[in-house]
Short mmCIF file of C-alpha atoms in Angstrom, two decimals:
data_model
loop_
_atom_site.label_atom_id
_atom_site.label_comp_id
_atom_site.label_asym_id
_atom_site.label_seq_id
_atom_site.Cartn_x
_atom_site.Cartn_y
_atom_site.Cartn_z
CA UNK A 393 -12.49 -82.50 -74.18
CA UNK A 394 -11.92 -79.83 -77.12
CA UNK A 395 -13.69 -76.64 -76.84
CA UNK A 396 -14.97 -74.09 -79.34
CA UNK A 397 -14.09 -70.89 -79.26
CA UNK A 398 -15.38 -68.38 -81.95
CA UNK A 399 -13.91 -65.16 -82.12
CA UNK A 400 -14.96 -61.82 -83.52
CA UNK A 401 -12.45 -60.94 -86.15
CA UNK A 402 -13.41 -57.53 -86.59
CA UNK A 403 -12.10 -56.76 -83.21
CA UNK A 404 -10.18 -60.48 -81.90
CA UNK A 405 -10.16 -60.87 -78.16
CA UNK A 406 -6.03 -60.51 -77.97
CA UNK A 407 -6.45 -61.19 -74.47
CA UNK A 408 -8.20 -64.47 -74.78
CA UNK A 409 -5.94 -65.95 -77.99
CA UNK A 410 -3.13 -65.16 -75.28
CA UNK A 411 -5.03 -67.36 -72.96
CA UNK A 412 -5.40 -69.97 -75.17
CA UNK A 413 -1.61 -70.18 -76.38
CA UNK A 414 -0.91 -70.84 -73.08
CA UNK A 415 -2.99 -73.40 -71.95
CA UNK A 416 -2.74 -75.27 -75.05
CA UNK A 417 -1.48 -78.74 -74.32
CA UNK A 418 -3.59 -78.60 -71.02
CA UNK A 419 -6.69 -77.91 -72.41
CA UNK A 420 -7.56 -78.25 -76.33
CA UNK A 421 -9.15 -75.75 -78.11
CA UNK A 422 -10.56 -74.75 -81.37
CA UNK A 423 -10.59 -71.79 -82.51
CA UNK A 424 -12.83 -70.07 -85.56
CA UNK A 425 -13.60 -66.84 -86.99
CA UNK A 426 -17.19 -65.71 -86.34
CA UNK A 427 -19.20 -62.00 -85.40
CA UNK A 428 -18.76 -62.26 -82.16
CA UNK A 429 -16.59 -63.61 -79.32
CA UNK A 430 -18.12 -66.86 -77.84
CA UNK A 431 -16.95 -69.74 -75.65
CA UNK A 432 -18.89 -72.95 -75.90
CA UNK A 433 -18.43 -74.99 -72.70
CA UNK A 434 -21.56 -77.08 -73.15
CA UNK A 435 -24.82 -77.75 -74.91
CA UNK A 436 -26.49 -75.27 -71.89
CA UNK A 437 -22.97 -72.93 -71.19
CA UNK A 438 -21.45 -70.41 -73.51
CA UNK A 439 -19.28 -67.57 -72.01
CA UNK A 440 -19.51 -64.52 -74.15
CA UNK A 441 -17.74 -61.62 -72.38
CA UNK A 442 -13.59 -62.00 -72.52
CA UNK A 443 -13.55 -61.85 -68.48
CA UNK A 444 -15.57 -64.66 -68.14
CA UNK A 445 -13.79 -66.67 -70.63
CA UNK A 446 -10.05 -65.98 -69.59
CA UNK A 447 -11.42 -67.20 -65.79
CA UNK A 448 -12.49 -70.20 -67.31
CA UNK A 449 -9.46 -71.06 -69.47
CA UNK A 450 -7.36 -70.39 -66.25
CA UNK A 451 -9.60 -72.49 -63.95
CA UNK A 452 -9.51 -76.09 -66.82
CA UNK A 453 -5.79 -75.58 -66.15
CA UNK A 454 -5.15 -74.75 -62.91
CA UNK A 455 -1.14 -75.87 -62.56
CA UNK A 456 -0.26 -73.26 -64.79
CA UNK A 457 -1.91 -70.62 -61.50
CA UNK A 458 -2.50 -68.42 -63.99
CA UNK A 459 -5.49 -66.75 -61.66
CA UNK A 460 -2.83 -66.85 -59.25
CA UNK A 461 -2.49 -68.76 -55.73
CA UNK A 462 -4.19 -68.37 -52.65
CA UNK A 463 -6.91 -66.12 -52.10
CA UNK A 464 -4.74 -62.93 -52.04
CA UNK A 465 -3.28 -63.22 -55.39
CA UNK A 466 -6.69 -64.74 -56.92
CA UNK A 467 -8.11 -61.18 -55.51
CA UNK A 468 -5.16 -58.78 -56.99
CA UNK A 469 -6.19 -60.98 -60.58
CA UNK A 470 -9.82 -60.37 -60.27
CA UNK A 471 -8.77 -56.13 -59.73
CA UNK A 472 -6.56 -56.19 -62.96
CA UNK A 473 -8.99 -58.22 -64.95
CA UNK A 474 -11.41 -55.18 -64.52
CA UNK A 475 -8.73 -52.84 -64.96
CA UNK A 476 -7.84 -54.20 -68.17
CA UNK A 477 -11.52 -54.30 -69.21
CA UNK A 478 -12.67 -51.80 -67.88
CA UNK A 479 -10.15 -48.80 -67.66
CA UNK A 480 -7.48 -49.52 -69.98
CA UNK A 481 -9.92 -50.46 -72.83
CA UNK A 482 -12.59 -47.55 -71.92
CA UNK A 483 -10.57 -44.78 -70.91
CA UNK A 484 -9.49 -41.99 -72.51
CA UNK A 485 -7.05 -40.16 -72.15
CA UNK A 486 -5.09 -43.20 -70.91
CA UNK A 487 -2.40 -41.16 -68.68
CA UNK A 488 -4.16 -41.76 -65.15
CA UNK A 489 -4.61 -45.38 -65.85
CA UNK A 490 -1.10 -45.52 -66.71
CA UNK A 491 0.16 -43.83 -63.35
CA UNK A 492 -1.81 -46.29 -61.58
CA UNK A 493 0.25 -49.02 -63.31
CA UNK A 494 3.43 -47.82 -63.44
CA UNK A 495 2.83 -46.93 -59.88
CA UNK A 496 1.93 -50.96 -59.20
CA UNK A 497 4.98 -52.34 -61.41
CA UNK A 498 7.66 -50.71 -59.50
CA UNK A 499 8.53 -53.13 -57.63
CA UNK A 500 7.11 -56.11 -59.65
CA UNK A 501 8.05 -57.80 -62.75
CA UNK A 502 4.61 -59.74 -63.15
CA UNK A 503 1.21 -58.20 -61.81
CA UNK A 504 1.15 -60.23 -59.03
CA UNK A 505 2.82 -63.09 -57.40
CA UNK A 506 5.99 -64.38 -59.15
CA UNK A 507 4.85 -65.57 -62.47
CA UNK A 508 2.24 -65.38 -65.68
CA UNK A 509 -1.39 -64.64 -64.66
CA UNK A 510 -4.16 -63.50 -66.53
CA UNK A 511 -3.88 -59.68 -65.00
CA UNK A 512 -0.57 -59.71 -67.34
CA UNK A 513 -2.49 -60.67 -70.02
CA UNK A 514 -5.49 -58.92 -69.86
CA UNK A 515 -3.70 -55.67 -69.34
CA UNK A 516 -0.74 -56.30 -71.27
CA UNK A 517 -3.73 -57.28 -74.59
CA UNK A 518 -5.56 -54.00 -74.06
CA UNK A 519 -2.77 -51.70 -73.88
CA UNK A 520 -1.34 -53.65 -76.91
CA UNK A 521 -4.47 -52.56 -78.38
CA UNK A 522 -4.69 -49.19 -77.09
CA UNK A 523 -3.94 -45.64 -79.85
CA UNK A 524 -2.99 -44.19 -76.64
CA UNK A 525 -0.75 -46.34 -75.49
CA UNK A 526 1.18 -46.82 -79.20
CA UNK A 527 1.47 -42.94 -78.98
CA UNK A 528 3.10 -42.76 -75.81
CA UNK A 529 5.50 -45.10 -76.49
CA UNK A 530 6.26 -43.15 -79.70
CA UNK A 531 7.70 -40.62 -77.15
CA UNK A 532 10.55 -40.66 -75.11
CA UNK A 533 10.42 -40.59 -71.42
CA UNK A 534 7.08 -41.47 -69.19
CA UNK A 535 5.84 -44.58 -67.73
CA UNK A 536 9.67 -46.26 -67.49
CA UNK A 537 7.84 -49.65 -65.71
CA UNK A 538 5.05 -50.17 -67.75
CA UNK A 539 7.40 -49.74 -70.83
CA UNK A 540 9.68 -52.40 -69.15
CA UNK A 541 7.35 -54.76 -68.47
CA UNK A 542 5.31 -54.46 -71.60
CA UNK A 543 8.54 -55.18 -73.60
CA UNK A 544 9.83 -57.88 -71.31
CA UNK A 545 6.41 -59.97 -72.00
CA UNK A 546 6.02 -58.98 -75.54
CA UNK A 547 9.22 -60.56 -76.28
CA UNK A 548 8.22 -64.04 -74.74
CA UNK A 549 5.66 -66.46 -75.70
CA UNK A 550 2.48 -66.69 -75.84
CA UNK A 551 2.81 -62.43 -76.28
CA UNK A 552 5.20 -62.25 -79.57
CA UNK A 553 3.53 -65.35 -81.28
CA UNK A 554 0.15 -63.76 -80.80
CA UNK A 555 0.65 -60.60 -81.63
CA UNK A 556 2.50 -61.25 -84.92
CA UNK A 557 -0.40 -63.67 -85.58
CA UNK A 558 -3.25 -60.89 -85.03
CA UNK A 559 -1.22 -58.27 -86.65
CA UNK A 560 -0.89 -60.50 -89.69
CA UNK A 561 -4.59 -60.95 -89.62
CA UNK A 562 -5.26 -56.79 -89.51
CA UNK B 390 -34.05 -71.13 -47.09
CA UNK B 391 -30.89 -71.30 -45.01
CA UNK B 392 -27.23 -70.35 -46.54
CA UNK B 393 -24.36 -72.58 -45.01
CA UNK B 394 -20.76 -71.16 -44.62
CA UNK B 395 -18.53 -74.21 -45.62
CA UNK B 396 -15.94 -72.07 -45.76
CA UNK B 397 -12.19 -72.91 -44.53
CA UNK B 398 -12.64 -71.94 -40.57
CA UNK B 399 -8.67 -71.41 -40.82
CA UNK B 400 -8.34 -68.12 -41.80
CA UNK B 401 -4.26 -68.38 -41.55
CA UNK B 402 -4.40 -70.73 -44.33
CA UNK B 403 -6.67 -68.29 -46.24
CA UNK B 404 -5.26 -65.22 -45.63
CA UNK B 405 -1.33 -66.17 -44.66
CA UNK B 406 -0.37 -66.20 -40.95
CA UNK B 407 -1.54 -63.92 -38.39
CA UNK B 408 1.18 -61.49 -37.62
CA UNK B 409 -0.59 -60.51 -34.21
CA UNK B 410 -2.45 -57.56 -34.93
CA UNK B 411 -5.67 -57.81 -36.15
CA UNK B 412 -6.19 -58.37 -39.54
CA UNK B 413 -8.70 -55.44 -41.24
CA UNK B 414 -10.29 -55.24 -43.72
CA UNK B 415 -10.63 -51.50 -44.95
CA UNK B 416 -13.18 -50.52 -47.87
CA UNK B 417 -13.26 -47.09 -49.36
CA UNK B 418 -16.44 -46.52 -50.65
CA UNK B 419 -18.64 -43.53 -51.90
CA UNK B 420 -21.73 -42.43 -50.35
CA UNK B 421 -23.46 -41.80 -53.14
CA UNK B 422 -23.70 -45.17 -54.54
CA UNK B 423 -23.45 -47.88 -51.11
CA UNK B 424 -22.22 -50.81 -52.02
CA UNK B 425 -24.86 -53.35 -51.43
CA UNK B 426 -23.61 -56.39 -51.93
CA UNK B 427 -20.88 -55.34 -49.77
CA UNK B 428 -23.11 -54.59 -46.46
CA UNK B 429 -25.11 -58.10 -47.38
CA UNK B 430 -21.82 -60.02 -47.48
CA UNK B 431 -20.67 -57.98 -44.08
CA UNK B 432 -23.84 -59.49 -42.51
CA UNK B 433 -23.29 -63.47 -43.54
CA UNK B 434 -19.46 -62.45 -42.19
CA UNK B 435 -20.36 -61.82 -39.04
CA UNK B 436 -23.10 -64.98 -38.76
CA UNK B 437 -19.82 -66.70 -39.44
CA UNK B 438 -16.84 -64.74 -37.80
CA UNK B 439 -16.42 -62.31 -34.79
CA UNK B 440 -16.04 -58.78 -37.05
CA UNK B 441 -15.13 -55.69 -35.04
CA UNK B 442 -16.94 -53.89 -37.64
CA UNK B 443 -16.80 -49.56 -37.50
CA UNK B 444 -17.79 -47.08 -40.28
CA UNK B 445 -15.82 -43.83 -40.77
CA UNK B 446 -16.20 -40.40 -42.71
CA UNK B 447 -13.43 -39.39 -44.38
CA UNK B 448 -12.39 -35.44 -44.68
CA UNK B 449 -13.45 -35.73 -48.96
CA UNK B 450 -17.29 -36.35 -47.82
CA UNK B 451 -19.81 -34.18 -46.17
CA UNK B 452 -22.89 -34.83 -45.10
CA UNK B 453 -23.81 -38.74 -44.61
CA UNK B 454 -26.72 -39.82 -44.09
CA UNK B 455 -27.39 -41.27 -40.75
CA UNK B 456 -28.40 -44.62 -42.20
CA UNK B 457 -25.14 -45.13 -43.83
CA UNK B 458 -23.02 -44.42 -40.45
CA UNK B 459 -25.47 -47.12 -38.58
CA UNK B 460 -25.62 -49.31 -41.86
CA UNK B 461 -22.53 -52.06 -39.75
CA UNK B 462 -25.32 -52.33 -37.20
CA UNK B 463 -24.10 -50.78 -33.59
CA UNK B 464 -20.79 -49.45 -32.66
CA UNK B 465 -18.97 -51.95 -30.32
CA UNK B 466 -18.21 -51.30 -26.75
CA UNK B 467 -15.33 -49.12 -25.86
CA UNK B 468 -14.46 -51.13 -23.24
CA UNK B 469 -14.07 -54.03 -26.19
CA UNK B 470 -11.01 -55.99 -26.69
CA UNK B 471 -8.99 -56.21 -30.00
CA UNK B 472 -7.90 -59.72 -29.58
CA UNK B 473 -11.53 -60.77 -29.00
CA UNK B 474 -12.38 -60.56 -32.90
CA UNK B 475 -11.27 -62.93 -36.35
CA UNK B 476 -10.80 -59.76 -38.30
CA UNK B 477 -12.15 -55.87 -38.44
CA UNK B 478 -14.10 -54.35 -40.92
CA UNK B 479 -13.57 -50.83 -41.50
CA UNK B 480 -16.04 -48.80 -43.83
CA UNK B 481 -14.96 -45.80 -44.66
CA UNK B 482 -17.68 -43.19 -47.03
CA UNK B 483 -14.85 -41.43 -49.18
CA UNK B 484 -15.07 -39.17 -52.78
CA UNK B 485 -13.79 -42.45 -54.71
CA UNK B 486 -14.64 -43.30 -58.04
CA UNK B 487 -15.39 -46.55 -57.38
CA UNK B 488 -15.05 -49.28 -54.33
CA UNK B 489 -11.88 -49.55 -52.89
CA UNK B 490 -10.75 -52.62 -49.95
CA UNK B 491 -7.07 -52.36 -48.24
CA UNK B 492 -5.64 -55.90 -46.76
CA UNK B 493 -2.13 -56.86 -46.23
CA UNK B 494 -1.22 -53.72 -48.37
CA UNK B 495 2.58 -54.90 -47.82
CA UNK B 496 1.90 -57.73 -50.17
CA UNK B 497 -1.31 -56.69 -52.04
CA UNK B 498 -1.97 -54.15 -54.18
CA UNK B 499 -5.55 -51.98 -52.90
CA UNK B 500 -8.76 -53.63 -54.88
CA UNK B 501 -10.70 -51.97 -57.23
CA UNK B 502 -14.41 -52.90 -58.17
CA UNK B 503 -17.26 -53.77 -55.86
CA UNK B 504 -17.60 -57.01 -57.70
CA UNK B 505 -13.99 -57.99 -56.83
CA UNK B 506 -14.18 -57.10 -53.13
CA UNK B 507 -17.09 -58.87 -52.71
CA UNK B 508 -15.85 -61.86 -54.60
CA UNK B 509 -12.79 -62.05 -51.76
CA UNK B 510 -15.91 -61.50 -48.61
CA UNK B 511 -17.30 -64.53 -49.82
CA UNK B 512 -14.44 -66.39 -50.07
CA UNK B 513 -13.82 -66.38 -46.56
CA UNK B 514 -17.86 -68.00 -46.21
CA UNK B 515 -17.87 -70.16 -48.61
CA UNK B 516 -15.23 -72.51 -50.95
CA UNK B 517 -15.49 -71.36 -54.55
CA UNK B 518 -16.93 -74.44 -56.43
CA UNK B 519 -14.46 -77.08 -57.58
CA UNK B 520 -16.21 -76.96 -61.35
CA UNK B 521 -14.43 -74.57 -63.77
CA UNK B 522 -17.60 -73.83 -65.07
CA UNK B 523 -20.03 -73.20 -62.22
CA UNK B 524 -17.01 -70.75 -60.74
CA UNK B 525 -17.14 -69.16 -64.11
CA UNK B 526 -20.91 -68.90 -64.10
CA UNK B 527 -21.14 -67.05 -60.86
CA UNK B 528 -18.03 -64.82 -61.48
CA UNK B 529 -20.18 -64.23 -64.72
CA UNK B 530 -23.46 -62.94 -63.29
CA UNK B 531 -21.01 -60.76 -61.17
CA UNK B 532 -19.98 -58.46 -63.68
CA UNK B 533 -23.14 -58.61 -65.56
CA UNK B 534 -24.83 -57.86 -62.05
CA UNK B 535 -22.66 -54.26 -62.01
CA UNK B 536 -21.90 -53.57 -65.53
CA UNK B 537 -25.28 -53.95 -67.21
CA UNK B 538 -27.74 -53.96 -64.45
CA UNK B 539 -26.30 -51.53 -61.94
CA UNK B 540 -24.68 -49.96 -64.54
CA UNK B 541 -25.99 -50.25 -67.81
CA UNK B 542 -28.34 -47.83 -70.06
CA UNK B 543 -32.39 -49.35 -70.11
CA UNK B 544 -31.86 -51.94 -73.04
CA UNK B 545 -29.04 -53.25 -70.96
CA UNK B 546 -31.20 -53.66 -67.52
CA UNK B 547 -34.26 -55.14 -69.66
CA UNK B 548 -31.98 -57.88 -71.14
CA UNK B 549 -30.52 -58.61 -67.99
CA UNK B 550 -33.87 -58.97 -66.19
CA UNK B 551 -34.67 -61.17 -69.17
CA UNK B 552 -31.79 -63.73 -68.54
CA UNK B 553 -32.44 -63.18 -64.73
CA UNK B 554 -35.95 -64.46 -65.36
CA UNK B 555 -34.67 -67.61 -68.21
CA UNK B 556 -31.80 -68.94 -65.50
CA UNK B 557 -34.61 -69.00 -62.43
CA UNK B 558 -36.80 -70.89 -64.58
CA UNK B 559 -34.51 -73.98 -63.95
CA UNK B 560 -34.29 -73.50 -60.30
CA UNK B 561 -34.88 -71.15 -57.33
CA UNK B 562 -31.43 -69.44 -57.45
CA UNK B 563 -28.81 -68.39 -59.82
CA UNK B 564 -26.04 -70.84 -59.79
CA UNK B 565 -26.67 -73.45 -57.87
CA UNK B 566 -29.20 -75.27 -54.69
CA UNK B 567 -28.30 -72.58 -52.38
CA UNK B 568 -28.03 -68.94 -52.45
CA UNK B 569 -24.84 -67.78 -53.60
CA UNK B 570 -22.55 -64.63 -54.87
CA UNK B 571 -24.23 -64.73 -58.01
CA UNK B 572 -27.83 -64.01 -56.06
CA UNK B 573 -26.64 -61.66 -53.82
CA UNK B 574 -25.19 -58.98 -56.40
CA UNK B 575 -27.54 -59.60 -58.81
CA UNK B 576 -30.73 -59.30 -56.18
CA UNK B 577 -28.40 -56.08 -54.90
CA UNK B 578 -28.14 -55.05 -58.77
CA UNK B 579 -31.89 -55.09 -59.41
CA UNK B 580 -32.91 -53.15 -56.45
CA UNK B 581 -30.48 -50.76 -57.37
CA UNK B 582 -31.56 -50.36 -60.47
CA UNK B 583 -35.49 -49.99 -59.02
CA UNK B 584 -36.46 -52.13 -61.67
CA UNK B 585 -37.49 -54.97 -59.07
CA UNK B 586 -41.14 -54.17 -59.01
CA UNK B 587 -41.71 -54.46 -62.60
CA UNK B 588 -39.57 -57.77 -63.07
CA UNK B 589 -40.97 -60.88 -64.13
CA UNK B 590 -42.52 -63.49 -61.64
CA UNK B 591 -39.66 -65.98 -61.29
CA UNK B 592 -37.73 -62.82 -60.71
CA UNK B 593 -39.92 -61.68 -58.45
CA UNK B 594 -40.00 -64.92 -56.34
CA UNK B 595 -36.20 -65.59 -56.28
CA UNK B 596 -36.16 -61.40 -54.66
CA UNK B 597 -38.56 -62.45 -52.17
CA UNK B 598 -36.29 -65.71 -50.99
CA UNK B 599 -32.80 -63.17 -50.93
CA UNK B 600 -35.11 -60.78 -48.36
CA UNK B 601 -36.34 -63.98 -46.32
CA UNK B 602 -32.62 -65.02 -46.04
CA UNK B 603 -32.11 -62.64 -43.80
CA UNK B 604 -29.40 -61.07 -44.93
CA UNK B 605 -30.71 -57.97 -46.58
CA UNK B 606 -32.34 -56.14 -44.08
CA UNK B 607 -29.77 -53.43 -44.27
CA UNK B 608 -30.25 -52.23 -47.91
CA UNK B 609 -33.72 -52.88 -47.69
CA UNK B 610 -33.75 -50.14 -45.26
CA UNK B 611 -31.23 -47.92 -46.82
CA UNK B 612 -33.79 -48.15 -50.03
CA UNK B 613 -36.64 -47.18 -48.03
#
């Protein structure tokens, strides 16, 4: 099965390219430029909103567990999918989102569990995206666990092929 | 129109072994906006499971109204015994910016949204469906559900209704033969909203089959 996925390149959906890069050899998908961000699943099913199309990407290949295992972890993915969405990507200033992460990371090198899910790449995409965030890693100091773990998974794949792809793109 | 829980009856193997205390389940939650698909979802929970269900005020709060301390249904016994329930269900009206739930906070971090608590309620009714896409499809009309009918500005609500309306042309619920997730916080959503009385007919038929399920006797009475 190959699906389409268009994406809007005025603003591309890092978080879903991410996706795709890493289910790619599971699943098979194209990928175009278009207005907006659109997954066709079927002749009656299109996802449209990047939440809905990272859960299905994670769902066609479900050995990778990238929503996680067991209902705990798929519940800690679900939070930081509309954390990434929702207050990373809408909030402004970012510092009390980032208190609440650095705060969670402490102890963790991935979101949750022990590997890749999609709350590392949902948040890890929006704060790549983020002014804020590129300022405040300008400076020196703050927010030593989001910095490590934002570094640590920028320097691995799917993260550093991505990024240099959509950056080449911009 | 009945709803069947053919959810795992283990909860061990859902939730990771009993320890020996009871498990709770603790939701923060602001008084000013209830969480409605939250109290639904506590009502299929205990058709299902013995809940030791209690609502609390914390210090942040003044001033609840009297429907949203009795909104669990009535306080159990004193004389009741811990060991006697599956799990507890502690409500608690807090200042919070949005929903909150606390489980196994050793392991998991606390849970933001009232889309994402609810999401883990119903998992312990019903097994997500096997399809990628009709799991997708109801996680879908979850977040539309809070972000543009609960929570969206008028052309939001109006498109939503519109969908609402298209999707119960092809059958008498959202996602599916029986009423599921998707239903519940989208019914929850539109009453909210108090744009239920001017929604389309098939819209208006699928609200009437959520009330005669039975399970939303609670925020029909908080709304009235």
């Amino acid at each position: 099965m190959t699906l389409n996925l268009t994406v809007n390149s005025g603003n591309p959906p890092l978080g879903v390219l991410l996706a795709v890069e890493r289910v790619r050899g599971v699943a098979s998908v194209t990928v175009q430029d278009g207005k907006v961000t659109c997954l066709r699943v079927s002749d009656t099913v299109q996802f449209s909103d990047v939440n809905s199309i990272l859960r299905y990407l994670a769902r066609l290949a479900p050995a990778l567990a990238l929503y996680g295992s067991g209902v705990l972890e798929e519940t800690e993915v679900d939070h930081w999918l509309e954390f990434g969405a929702r207050r990373v990507s809408g909030q402004s200033p970012l510092t009390p989102v980032l208190e609440e992460l650095d705060k969670a990371l402490a102890l963790r090198t991935f979101l949750v569990g022990h590997g890749l899910t999609l709350a590392d790449l949902s948040v890890w995409a929006a704060l790549k995206g983020s002014g804020d965030w590129q300022a405040v890693q300008a400076s020196a100091g703050s927010f030593p666990h989001v910095r490590r773990w934002f570094s640590f998974l920028g320097s691995q794949s799917p993260f550093s092929t991505v990024a240099v792809k959509s950056a080449s793109t911009k | 129109p009945g709803c069947a829980f053919t959810g795992p009856s283990d909860l061990n193997s859902l939730l990771g072994q009993d320890v020996g205390v009871l498990r709770d389940i603790v939701i923060n939650a602001n008084p000013t906006e209830p969480p409605f698909s939250l109290l639904v979802l506590h009502d299929m929970l205990c058709q299902r499971y013995r809940v030791l269900s209690s609502v609390h005020v914390h210090s942040s709060v003044s001033a609840v109204p009297p429907a949203l301390l009795s909104c669990l249904g009535p306080s159990h016994p004193r004389s009741h015994k811990r060991q006697d329930f599956d799990f507890g269900f502690t409500l608690i009206w807090k200042d919070v910016p949005r929903v909150q739930m606390k489980f196994s906070v050793h392991s998991m971090c606390p849970v933001e949204g009232e889309g994402n608590v609810a999401r883990f309620l119903y998992k312990l009714l019903v097994t997500p469906p096997s399809d990628p896409c009709q799991a997708t499809l109801v996680d879908s009309w979850v977040d539309a559900a809070l972000f543009q009918l609960a929570g969206g500005g008028a052309d939001e609500r109006a498109a939503m209704v519109k969908a609402l309306n298209a999707a119960l042309c092809r059958g008498a619920w959202l996602a599916g033969p029986e009423l599921c997730l998707a239903d519940v916080l989208c019914a929850c959503g539109l009453l909210r909203s108090g744009g239920a009385p001017s929604a389309p007919s098939n819209v208006q038929k699928w609200l009437k089959s959520c009330e005669n399920s039975g399970f939303f006797h609670c925020v029909l009475s908080l709304l009235h």
